[in-house]
Amino acid sequence: MHDLFKQEFITPFLAGLLMGTGIAYGYRNFRFLLSGPSRTISLNNKLVLVVRNDLGMSKGKIAAQCSHASVECYKASIKYKPRIAKIWSVTGQKKVVLAIGNGEKGLTELSKVAKSYKVLSCIIHDAGATEIKSGTPTVIGIGPDSSDIIDKITGHLKLI
């Protein structure tokens, strides 16, 4: 009788414990989706990296500059738009790399347009250690934010 009590008690107890732990974990990590106005929730977010193609940067240099822009944009979004940063982080961290041909002026114009839509952006200036002159703007990161809004800013540009 004593062994029967253990089996009838232990199995449901362990099942309940595991389910409760799973629910608590899910709530703790996704409660940001449940808070705040529902109209601001978008699970379709992205970060766009726009590279100057007039500089003739190597693929490795482009990758390094895009990495700098990704990190800076994410740091800014944690500080100024933490909810979007969290959603972007848990939904795959979508990134798109585009090219622009009209140099520094093009990056500056994109920055102004992003600001008008209240989207974070970050222009990366090269340190000058390898291929590019020090202080040269190379890439702009835009977002992360709603894909619909970012498409209004960068939809005219082509993939790199």
Tab-separated table of N, CA and C in Angstrom:
chain	number	residue	atom	x	y	z
A	1	MET	N	0.824	-1.188	0.000
A	1	MET	CA	0.000	0.000	0.000
A	1	MET	C	0.871	1.257	0.000
A	2	HIS	N	1.962	1.190	0.733
A	2	HIS	CA	2.867	2.332	0.811
A	2	HIS	C	3.507	2.631	-0.540
A	3	ASP	N	3.908	1.572	-1.318
A	3	ASP	CA	4.509	1.764	-2.639
A	3	ASP	C	3.496	2.328	-3.629
A	4	LEU	N	2.249	1.894	-3.523
A	4	LEU	CA	1.198	2.396	-4.390
A	4	LEU	C	0.997	3.892	-4.175
A	5	PHE	N	1.037	4.348	-2.932
A	5	PHE	CA	0.895	5.767	-2.614
A	5	PHE	C	2.010	6.584	-3.254
A	6	LYS	N	3.231	6.050	-3.215
A	6	LYS	CA	4.360	6.776	-3.809
A	6	LYS	C	4.164	6.962	-5.307
A	7	GLN	N	3.741	5.904	-6.011
A	7	GLN	CA	3.562	5.994	-7.464
A	7	GLN	C	2.415	6.939	-7.817
A	8	GLU	N	1.319	6.874	-7.078
A	8	GLU	CA	0.174	7.724	-7.368
A	8	GLU	C	0.461	9.187	-7.024
A	9	PHE	N	1.382	9.422	-6.143
A	9	PHE	CA	1.701	10.781	-5.729
A	9	PHE	C	2.853	11.367	-6.545
A	10	ILE	N	3.901	10.579	-6.735
A	10	ILE	CA	5.136	11.082	-7.353
A	10	ILE	C	4.910	11.484	-8.816
A	11	THR	N	4.275	10.664	-9.610
A	11	THR	CA	4.110	10.956	-11.034
A	11	THR	C	3.323	12.249	-11.264
A	12	PRO	N	2.129	12.410	-10.671
A	12	PRO	CA	1.419	13.682	-10.882
A	12	PRO	C	2.166	14.878	-10.291
A	13	PHE	N	2.850	14.644	-9.182
A	13	PHE	CA	3.617	15.735	-8.574
A	13	PHE	C	4.714	16.216	-9.521
A	14	LEU	N	5.479	15.272	-10.069
A	14	LEU	CA	6.550	15.643	-10.996
A	14	LEU	C	5.998	16.281	-12.271
A	15	ALA	N	4.886	15.757	-12.778
A	15	ALA	CA	4.281	16.343	-13.976
A	15	ALA	C	3.836	17.779	-13.695
A	16	GLY	N	3.217	18.019	-12.560
A	16	GLY	CA	2.789	19.365	-12.194
A	16	GLY	C	3.950	20.308	-11.998
A	17	LEU	N	5.001	19.798	-11.370
A	17	LEU	CA	6.199	20.605	-11.148
A	17	LEU	C	6.819	21.030	-12.472
A	18	LEU	N	6.950	20.095	-13.410
A	18	LEU	CA	7.528	20.413	-14.718
A	18	LEU	C	6.647	21.391	-15.497
A	19	MET	N	5.339	21.189	-15.461
A	19	MET	CA	4.441	22.102	-16.173
A	19	MET	C	4.488	23.499	-15.558
A	20	GLY	N	4.474	23.579	-14.242
A	20	GLY	CA	4.535	24.876	-13.574
A	20	GLY	C	5.823	25.618	-13.870
A	21	THR	N	6.928	24.888	-13.886
A	21	THR	CA	8.223	25.493	-14.197
A	21	THR	C	8.232	26.011	-15.630
A	22	GLY	N	7.690	25.230	-16.554
A	22	GLY	CA	7.639	25.649	-17.954
A	22	GLY	C	6.785	26.884	-18.154
A	23	ILE	N	5.636	26.927	-17.491
A	23	ILE	CA	4.754	28.087	-17.607
A	23	ILE	C	5.409	29.320	-17.007
A	24	ALA	N	6.050	29.168	-15.859
A	24	ALA	CA	6.731	30.300	-15.223
A	24	ALA	C	7.863	30.806	-16.102
A	25	TYR	N	8.630	29.897	-16.701
A	25	TYR	CA	9.722	30.302	-17.579
A	25	TYR	C	9.177	31.064	-18.786
A	26	GLY	N	8.128	30.523	-19.396
A	26	GLY	CA	7.537	31.179	-20.561
A	26	GLY	C	7.005	32.563	-20.226
A	27	TYR	N	6.334	32.687	-19.099
A	27	TYR	CA	5.794	33.988	-18.705
A	27	TYR	C	6.909	34.980	-18.435
A	28	ARG	N	7.949	34.528	-17.734
A	28	ARG	CA	9.044	35.418	-17.370
A	28	ARG	C	9.758	35.941	-18.619
A	29	ASN	N	9.905	35.113	-19.638
A	29	ASN	CA	10.658	35.516	-20.819
A	29	ASN	C	9.822	36.145	-21.923
A	30	PHE	N	8.507	36.001	-21.842
A	30	PHE	CA	7.674	36.556	-22.901
A	30	PHE	C	6.582	37.476	-22.377
A	31	ARG	N	6.655	37.888	-21.114
A	31	ARG	CA	5.614	38.755	-20.555
A	31	ARG	C	5.591	40.125	-21.214
A	32	PHE	N	6.708	40.529	-21.816
A	32	PHE	CA	6.734	41.820	-22.501
A	32	PHE	C	5.729	41.844	-23.643
A	33	LEU	N	5.364	40.676	-24.180
A	33	LEU	CA	4.356	40.625	-25.229
A	33	LEU	C	2.956	40.890	-24.683
A	34	LEU	N	2.777	40.651	-23.390
A	34	LEU	CA	1.463	40.805	-22.779
A	34	LEU	C	1.246	42.191	-22.187
A	35	SER	N	2.306	42.980	-22.038
A	35	SER	CA	2.183	44.278	-21.390
A	35	SER	C	2.144	45.395	-22.429
A	36	GLY	N	1.579	46.511	-22.056
A	36	GLY	CA	1.551	47.685	-22.928
A	36	GLY	C	0.470	47.597	-23.980
A	37	PRO	N	0.320	48.644	-24.742
A	37	PRO	CA	-0.718	48.675	-25.770
A	37	PRO	C	-0.436	47.645	-26.857
A	38	SER	N	-1.445	46.904	-27.251
A	38	SER	CA	-1.253	45.836	-28.228
A	38	SER	C	-0.912	46.370	-29.612
A	39	ARG	N	-1.281	47.619	-29.909
A	39	ARG	CA	-0.992	48.145	-31.242
A	39	ARG	C	0.507	48.342	-31.469
A	40	THR	N	1.307	48.397	-30.428
A	40	THR	CA	2.741	48.602	-30.588
A	40	THR	C	3.506	47.294	-30.758
A	41	ILE	N	2.812	46.174	-30.618
A	41	ILE	CA	3.489	44.880	-30.737
A	41	ILE	C	3.581	44.486	-32.203
A	42	SER	N	4.784	44.275	-32.673
A	42	SER	CA	5.018	43.745	-34.009
A	42	SER	C	6.072	42.664	-33.888
A	43	LEU	N	5.725	41.478	-34.329
A	43	LEU	CA	6.695	40.390	-34.290
A	43	LEU	C	7.519	40.350	-35.570
A	44	ASN	N	7.205	41.225	-36.515
A	44	ASN	CA	7.921	41.293	-37.776
A	44	ASN	C	8.849	42.507	-37.730
A	45	ASN	N	10.010	42.319	-37.134
A	45	ASN	CA	10.993	43.393	-36.972
A	45	ASN	C	12.277	43.027	-37.697
A	46	LYS	N	13.059	44.042	-38.013
A	46	LYS	CA	14.355	43.777	-38.629
A	46	LYS	C	15.304	44.933	-38.399
A	47	LEU	N	16.555	44.647	-38.654
A	47	LEU	CA	17.634	45.624	-38.634
A	47	LEU	C	18.189	45.661	-40.049
A	48	VAL	N	18.276	46.851	-40.631
A	48	VAL	CA	18.818	46.983	-41.982
A	48	VAL	C	20.182	47.648	-41.902
A	49	LEU	N	21.116	47.097	-42.631
A	49	LEU	CA	22.475	47.631	-42.713
A	49	LEU	C	22.687	48.091	-44.149
A	50	VAL	N	22.977	49.378	-44.319
A	50	VAL	CA	23.153	49.946	-45.657
A	50	VAL	C	24.626	50.293	-45.829
A	51	VAL	N	25.236	49.665	-46.830
A	51	VAL	CA	26.678	49.768	-47.075
A	51	VAL	C	26.943	50.685	-48.259
A	52	ARG	N	27.902	51.556	-48.097
A	52	ARG	CA	28.349	52.383	-49.226
A	52	ARG	C	29.100	51.503	-50.214
A	53	ASN	N	28.630	51.456	-51.454
A	53	ASN	CA	29.336	50.636	-52.440
A	53	ASN	C	30.303	51.453	-53.286
A	54	ASP	N	30.441	52.736	-52.994
A	54	ASP	CA	31.374	53.581	-53.734
A	54	ASP	C	32.790	53.517	-53.154
A	55	LEU	N	32.960	52.863	-52.014
A	55	LEU	CA	34.278	52.823	-51.357
A	55	LEU	C	35.141	51.649	-51.809
A	56	GLY	N	34.553	50.667	-52.455
A	56	GLY	CA	35.310	49.500	-52.905
A	56	GLY	C	35.839	48.643	-51.764
A	57	MET	N	35.088	48.537	-50.684
A	57	MET	CA	35.521	47.736	-49.531
A	57	MET	C	35.495	46.246	-49.874
A	58	SER	N	36.441	45.499	-49.312
A	58	SER	CA	36.455	44.053	-49.483
A	58	SER	C	35.280	43.445	-48.715
A	59	LYS	N	34.976	42.183	-48.996
A	59	LYS	CA	33.877	41.502	-48.303
A	59	LYS	C	34.125	41.440	-46.802
A	60	GLY	N	35.372	41.201	-46.426
A	60	GLY	CA	35.700	41.151	-45.001
A	60	GLY	C	35.516	42.492	-44.315
A	61	LYS	N	35.891	43.560	-45.001
A	61	LYS	CA	35.727	44.904	-44.449
A	61	LYS	C	34.246	45.234	-44.301
A	62	ILE	N	33.449	44.881	-45.304
A	62	ILE	CA	31.998	45.097	-45.235
A	62	ILE	C	31.414	44.331	-44.051
A	63	ALA	N	31.837	43.087	-43.884
A	63	ALA	CA	31.341	42.275	-42.765
A	63	ALA	C	31.695	42.914	-41.429
A	64	ALA	N	32.912	43.415	-41.302
A	64	ALA	CA	33.342	44.042	-40.050
A	64	ALA	C	32.544	45.319	-39.773
A	65	GLN	N	32.347	46.137	-40.792
A	65	GLN	CA	31.607	47.388	-40.616
A	65	GLN	C	30.133	47.111	-40.282
A	66	CYS	N	29.552	46.107	-40.928
A	66	CYS	CA	28.169	45.724	-40.625
A	66	CYS	C	28.058	45.178	-39.200
A	67	SER	N	29.078	44.461	-38.751
A	67	SER	CA	29.081	43.964	-37.369
A	67	SER	C	29.096	45.119	-36.387
A	68	HIS	N	29.918	46.110	-36.654
A	68	HIS	CA	29.953	47.300	-35.791
A	68	HIS	C	28.562	47.956	-35.739
A	69	ALA	N	27.937	48.103	-36.899
A	69	ALA	CA	26.624	48.748	-36.955
A	69	ALA	C	25.566	47.929	-36.212
A	70	SER	N	25.609	46.615	-36.351
A	70	SER	CA	24.647	45.753	-35.656
A	70	SER	C	24.757	45.908	-34.147
A	71	VAL	N	25.975	45.870	-33.656
A	71	VAL	CA	26.193	45.990	-32.213
A	71	VAL	C	25.733	47.355	-31.711
A	72	GLU	N	26.104	48.418	-32.401
A	72	GLU	CA	25.734	49.768	-31.969
A	72	GLU	C	24.214	49.972	-32.005
A	73	CYS	N	23.564	49.479	-33.035
A	73	CYS	CA	22.109	49.616	-33.116
A	73	CYS	C	21.424	48.827	-32.001
A	74	TYR	N	21.905	47.632	-31.721
A	74	TYR	CA	21.307	46.831	-30.658
A	74	TYR	C	21.504	47.501	-29.300
A	75	LYS	N	22.710	48.038	-29.055
A	75	LYS	CA	22.952	48.744	-27.788
A	75	LYS	C	22.019	49.949	-27.649
A	76	ALA	N	21.830	50.690	-28.729
A	76	ALA	CA	20.932	51.851	-28.689
A	76	ALA	C	19.493	51.411	-28.464
A	77	SER	N	19.093	50.313	-29.093
A	77	SER	CA	17.708	49.868	-28.925
A	77	SER	C	17.449	49.358	-27.518
A	78	ILE	N	18.425	48.739	-26.890
A	78	ILE	CA	18.262	48.312	-25.490
A	78	ILE	C	18.033	49.532	-24.605
A	79	LYS	N	18.749	50.604	-24.900
A	79	LYS	CA	18.652	51.812	-24.079
A	79	LYS	C	17.368	52.600	-24.355
A	80	TYR	N	17.020	52.796	-25.624
A	80	TYR	CA	15.934	53.696	-25.978
A	80	TYR	C	14.622	52.999	-26.364
A	81	LYS	N	14.706	51.762	-26.835
A	81	LYS	CA	13.506	51.009	-27.230
A	81	LYS	C	13.643	49.560	-26.751
A	82	PRO	N	13.685	49.343	-25.432
A	82	PRO	CA	13.966	48.003	-24.908
A	82	PRO	C	12.943	46.947	-25.301
A	83	ARG	N	11.713	47.344	-25.440
A	83	ARG	CA	10.684	46.363	-25.807
A	83	ARG	C	10.918	45.842	-27.230
A	84	ILE	N	11.214	46.732	-28.151
A	84	ILE	CA	11.505	46.308	-29.526
A	84	ILE	C	12.778	45.475	-29.556
A	85	ALA	N	13.779	45.875	-28.779
A	85	ALA	CA	15.026	45.105	-28.722
A	85	ALA	C	14.767	43.677	-28.262
A	86	LYS	N	13.937	43.512	-27.251
A	86	LYS	CA	13.639	42.176	-26.717
A	86	LYS	C	12.875	41.348	-27.738
A	87	ILE	N	11.872	41.943	-28.362
A	87	ILE	CA	11.093	41.216	-29.371
A	87	ILE	C	11.991	40.799	-30.527
A	88	TRP	N	12.811	41.726	-31.017
A	88	TRP	CA	13.721	41.424	-32.120
A	88	TRP	C	14.682	40.315	-31.726
A	89	SER	N	15.151	40.365	-30.492
A	89	SER	CA	16.105	39.377	-30.001
A	89	SER	C	15.520	37.969	-29.962
A	90	VAL	N	14.262	37.841	-29.538
A	90	VAL	CA	13.674	36.503	-29.394
A	90	VAL	C	12.967	36.014	-30.654
A	91	THR	N	12.857	36.862	-31.677
A	91	THR	CA	12.182	36.443	-32.912
A	91	THR	C	13.147	36.259	-34.082
A	92	GLY	N	14.403	36.019	-33.797
A	92	GLY	CA	15.345	35.650	-34.861
A	92	GLY	C	16.350	36.690	-35.276
A	93	GLN	N	16.251	37.909	-34.786
A	93	GLN	CA	17.218	38.966	-35.084
A	93	GLN	C	17.444	39.142	-36.588
A	94	LYS	N	16.347	39.315	-37.319
A	94	LYS	CA	16.418	39.465	-38.776
A	94	LYS	C	17.262	40.678	-39.141
A	95	LYS	N	18.188	40.445	-40.092
A	95	LYS	CA	19.049	41.506	-40.600
A	95	LYS	C	19.064	41.443	-42.124
A	96	VAL	N	19.081	42.606	-42.758
A	96	VAL	CA	19.139	42.696	-44.212
A	96	VAL	C	20.260	43.670	-44.555
A	97	VAL	N	21.076	43.322	-45.554
A	97	VAL	CA	22.185	44.190	-45.965
A	97	VAL	C	21.886	44.730	-47.367
A	98	LEU	N	21.882	46.059	-47.456
A	98	LEU	CA	21.579	46.755	-48.705
A	98	LEU	C	22.761	47.624	-49.110
A	99	ALA	N	22.740	48.101	-50.349
A	99	ALA	CA	23.818	48.958	-50.848
A	99	ALA	C	23.264	50.322	-51.236
A	100	ILE	N	24.120	51.321	-51.105
A	100	ILE	CA	23.785	52.680	-51.529
A	100	ILE	C	24.982	53.243	-52.283
A	101	GLY	N	24.716	53.964	-53.352
A	101	GLY	CA	25.799	54.426	-54.205
A	101	GLY	C	26.170	55.882	-54.072
A	102	ASN	N	25.370	56.688	-53.390
A	102	ASN	CA	25.678	58.118	-53.370
A	102	ASN	C	26.424	58.566	-52.121
A	103	GLY	N	27.335	57.747	-51.663
A	103	GLY	CA	28.312	58.123	-50.645
A	103	GLY	C	27.774	58.571	-49.304
A	104	GLU	N	28.567	59.424	-48.678
A	104	GLU	CA	28.254	59.938	-47.346
A	104	GLU	C	26.908	60.647	-47.331
A	105	LYS	N	26.617	61.356	-48.392
A	105	LYS	CA	25.351	62.081	-48.495
A	105	LYS	C	24.161	61.119	-48.382
A	106	GLY	N	24.270	59.955	-49.008
A	106	GLY	CA	23.204	58.960	-48.953
A	106	GLY	C	22.967	58.446	-47.545
A	107	LEU	N	24.057	58.199	-46.804
A	107	LEU	CA	23.915	57.727	-45.423
A	107	LEU	C	23.262	58.798	-44.550
A	108	THR	N	23.667	60.040	-44.750
A	108	THR	CA	23.111	61.147	-43.974
A	108	THR	C	21.617	61.320	-44.260
A	109	GLU	N	21.239	61.207	-45.523
A	109	GLU	CA	19.824	61.324	-45.891
A	109	GLU	C	19.002	60.200	-45.253
A	110	LEU	N	19.529	58.984	-45.287
A	110	LEU	CA	18.825	57.857	-44.661
A	110	LEU	C	18.658	58.078	-43.163
A	111	SER	N	19.683	58.630	-42.533
A	111	SER	CA	19.617	58.919	-41.102
A	111	SER	C	18.499	59.912	-40.803
A	112	LYS	N	18.372	60.946	-41.630
A	112	LYS	CA	17.313	61.951	-41.445
A	112	LYS	C	15.924	61.340	-41.637
A	113	VAL	N	15.789	60.499	-42.641
A	113	VAL	CA	14.497	59.857	-42.891
A	113	VAL	C	14.151	58.926	-41.729
A	114	ALA	N	15.114	58.164	-41.246
A	114	ALA	CA	14.877	57.272	-40.109
A	114	ALA	C	14.427	58.072	-38.890
A	115	LYS	N	15.092	59.187	-38.650
A	115	LYS	CA	14.725	60.043	-37.513
A	115	LYS	C	13.299	60.559	-37.661
A	116	SER	N	12.882	60.899	-38.879
A	116	SER	CA	11.517	61.391	-39.099
A	116	SER	C	10.473	60.323	-38.779
A	117	TYR	N	10.838	59.051	-38.915
A	117	TYR	CA	9.943	57.937	-38.575
A	117	TYR	C	10.146	57.462	-37.128
A	118	LYS	N	11.033	58.144	-36.397
A	118	LYS	CA	11.363	57.780	-35.014
A	118	LYS	C	11.979	56.382	-34.921
A	119	VAL	N	12.808	56.057	-35.910
A	119	VAL	CA	13.533	54.790	-35.948
A	119	VAL	C	14.992	55.082	-35.635
A	120	LEU	N	15.575	54.275	-34.768
A	120	LEU	CA	16.985	54.457	-34.415
A	120	LEU	C	17.882	54.158	-35.606
A	121	SER	N	18.973	54.914	-35.714
A	121	SER	CA	19.967	54.636	-36.755
A	121	SER	C	21.345	54.978	-36.212
A	122	CYS	N	22.349	54.378	-36.820
A	122	CYS	CA	23.726	54.588	-36.374
A	122	CYS	C	24.655	54.541	-37.581
A	123	ILE	N	25.358	55.625	-37.817
A	123	ILE	CA	26.347	55.664	-38.903
A	123	ILE	C	27.698	55.264	-38.319
A	124	ILE	N	28.362	54.328	-38.981
A	124	ILE	CA	29.664	53.828	-38.544
A	124	ILE	C	30.756	54.553	-39.326
A	125	HIS	N	31.736	55.069	-38.597
A	125	HIS	CA	32.899	55.739	-39.199
A	125	HIS	C	34.111	54.843	-38.984
A	126	ASP	N	34.847	54.597	-40.044
A	126	ASP	CA	35.982	53.683	-39.980
A	126	ASP	C	37.122	54.262	-39.148
A	127	ALA	N	37.845	53.378	-38.490
A	127	ALA	CA	38.983	53.785	-37.654
A	127	ALA	C	40.235	54.067	-38.481
A	128	GLY	N	40.264	53.595	-39.717
A	128	GLY	CA	41.393	53.889	-40.594
A	128	GLY	C	42.567	52.946	-40.459
A	129	ALA	N	42.385	51.811	-39.832
A	129	ALA	CA	43.504	50.896	-39.613
A	129	ALA	C	43.825	50.033	-40.831
A	130	THR	N	42.886	49.874	-41.767
A	130	THR	CA	43.151	48.964	-42.892
A	130	THR	C	42.900	49.634	-44.241
A	131	GLU	N	41.710	49.490	-44.790
A	131	GLU	CA	41.448	49.872	-46.177
A	131	GLU	C	40.963	51.302	-46.382
A	132	ILE	N	40.324	51.858	-45.399
A	132	ILE	CA	39.604	53.126	-45.567
A	132	ILE	C	40.248	54.206	-44.700
A	133	LYS	N	40.207	55.441	-45.172
A	133	LYS	CA	40.735	56.578	-44.425
A	133	LYS	C	39.960	56.763	-43.117
A	134	SER	N	40.654	57.101	-42.060
A	134	SER	CA	40.050	57.290	-40.742
A	134	SER	C	38.928	58.323	-40.788
A	135	GLY	N	37.806	57.988	-40.146
A	135	GLY	CA	36.672	58.890	-40.063
A	135	GLY	C	35.672	58.789	-41.204
A	136	THR	N	35.971	57.935	-42.180
A	136	THR	CA	35.070	57.787	-43.324
A	136	THR	C	33.807	57.029	-42.920
A	137	PRO	N	32.612	57.579	-43.174
A	137	PRO	CA	31.380	56.838	-42.901
A	137	PRO	C	31.232	55.687	-43.901
A	138	THR	N	30.977	54.494	-43.383
A	138	THR	CA	30.958	53.305	-44.243
A	138	THR	C	29.596	52.620	-44.311
A	139	VAL	N	28.891	52.571	-43.182
A	139	VAL	CA	27.636	51.812	-43.079
A	139	VAL	C	26.687	52.579	-42.160
A	140	ILE	N	25.399	52.462	-42.437
A	140	ILE	CA	24.390	52.917	-41.488
A	140	ILE	C	23.536	51.720	-41.099
A	141	GLY	N	23.321	51.568	-39.817
A	141	GLY	CA	22.384	50.577	-39.307
A	141	GLY	C	21.078	51.288	-39.006
A	142	ILE	N	19.968	50.695	-39.414
A	142	ILE	CA	18.652	51.283	-39.181
A	142	ILE	C	17.778	50.237	-38.494
A	143	GLY	N	17.350	50.555	-37.265
A	143	GLY	CA	16.529	49.637	-36.492
A	143	GLY	C	17.306	49.081	-35.312
A	144	PRO	N	16.852	47.970	-34.771
A	144	PRO	CA	15.709	47.180	-35.204
A	144	PRO	C	14.398	47.893	-34.898
A	145	ASP	N	13.443	47.638	-35.788
A	145	ASP	CA	12.111	48.206	-35.635
A	145	ASP	C	11.176	47.443	-36.565
A	146	SER	N	9.936	47.888	-36.634
A	146	SER	CA	8.935	47.237	-37.472
A	146	SER	C	9.401	47.183	-38.926
A	147	SER	N	9.295	46.019	-39.528
A	147	SER	CA	9.702	45.858	-40.927
A	147	SER	C	8.939	46.794	-41.849
A	148	ASP	N	7.665	47.018	-41.553
A	148	ASP	CA	6.857	47.913	-42.392
A	148	ASP	C	7.419	49.331	-42.404
A	149	ILE	N	7.808	49.830	-41.245
A	149	ILE	CA	8.361	51.184	-41.156
A	149	ILE	C	9.737	51.248	-41.821
A	150	ILE	N	10.578	50.259	-41.551
A	150	ILE	CA	11.924	50.263	-42.140
A	150	ILE	C	11.859	50.159	-43.658
A	151	ASP	N	10.879	49.409	-44.174
A	151	ASP	CA	10.722	49.319	-45.635
A	151	ASP	C	10.380	50.669	-46.249
A	152	LYS	N	9.684	51.525	-45.511
A	152	LYS	CA	9.387	52.871	-46.015
A	152	LYS	C	10.664	53.702	-46.130
A	153	ILE	N	11.640	53.400	-45.291
A	153	ILE	CA	12.903	54.151	-45.288
A	153	ILE	C	13.877	53.603	-46.321
A	154	THR	N	13.957	52.275	-46.435
A	154	THR	CA	15.002	51.656	-47.254
A	154	THR	C	14.477	50.811	-48.416
A	155	GLY	N	13.177	50.816	-48.637
A	155	GLY	CA	12.586	49.947	-49.653
A	155	GLY	C	13.086	50.183	-51.069
A	156	HIS	N	13.625	51.336	-51.341
A	156	HIS	CA	14.111	51.667	-52.685
A	156	HIS	C	15.516	51.136	-52.950
A	157	LEU	N	16.194	50.632	-51.929
A	157	LEU	CA	17.579	50.172	-52.079
A	157	LEU	C	17.628	48.684	-52.470
A	158	LYS	N	18.728	48.295	-53.085
A	158	LYS	CA	18.912	46.904	-53.555
A	158	LYS	C	19.768	46.121	-52.563
A	159	LEU	N	19.542	44.814	-52.533
A	159	LEU	CA	20.376	43.923	-51.727
A	159	LEU	C	21.814	43.989	-52.197
A	160	ILE	N	22.734	43.816	-51.264
A	160	ILE	CA	24.155	43.848	-51.625
A	160	ILE	C	24.549	42.529	-52.261
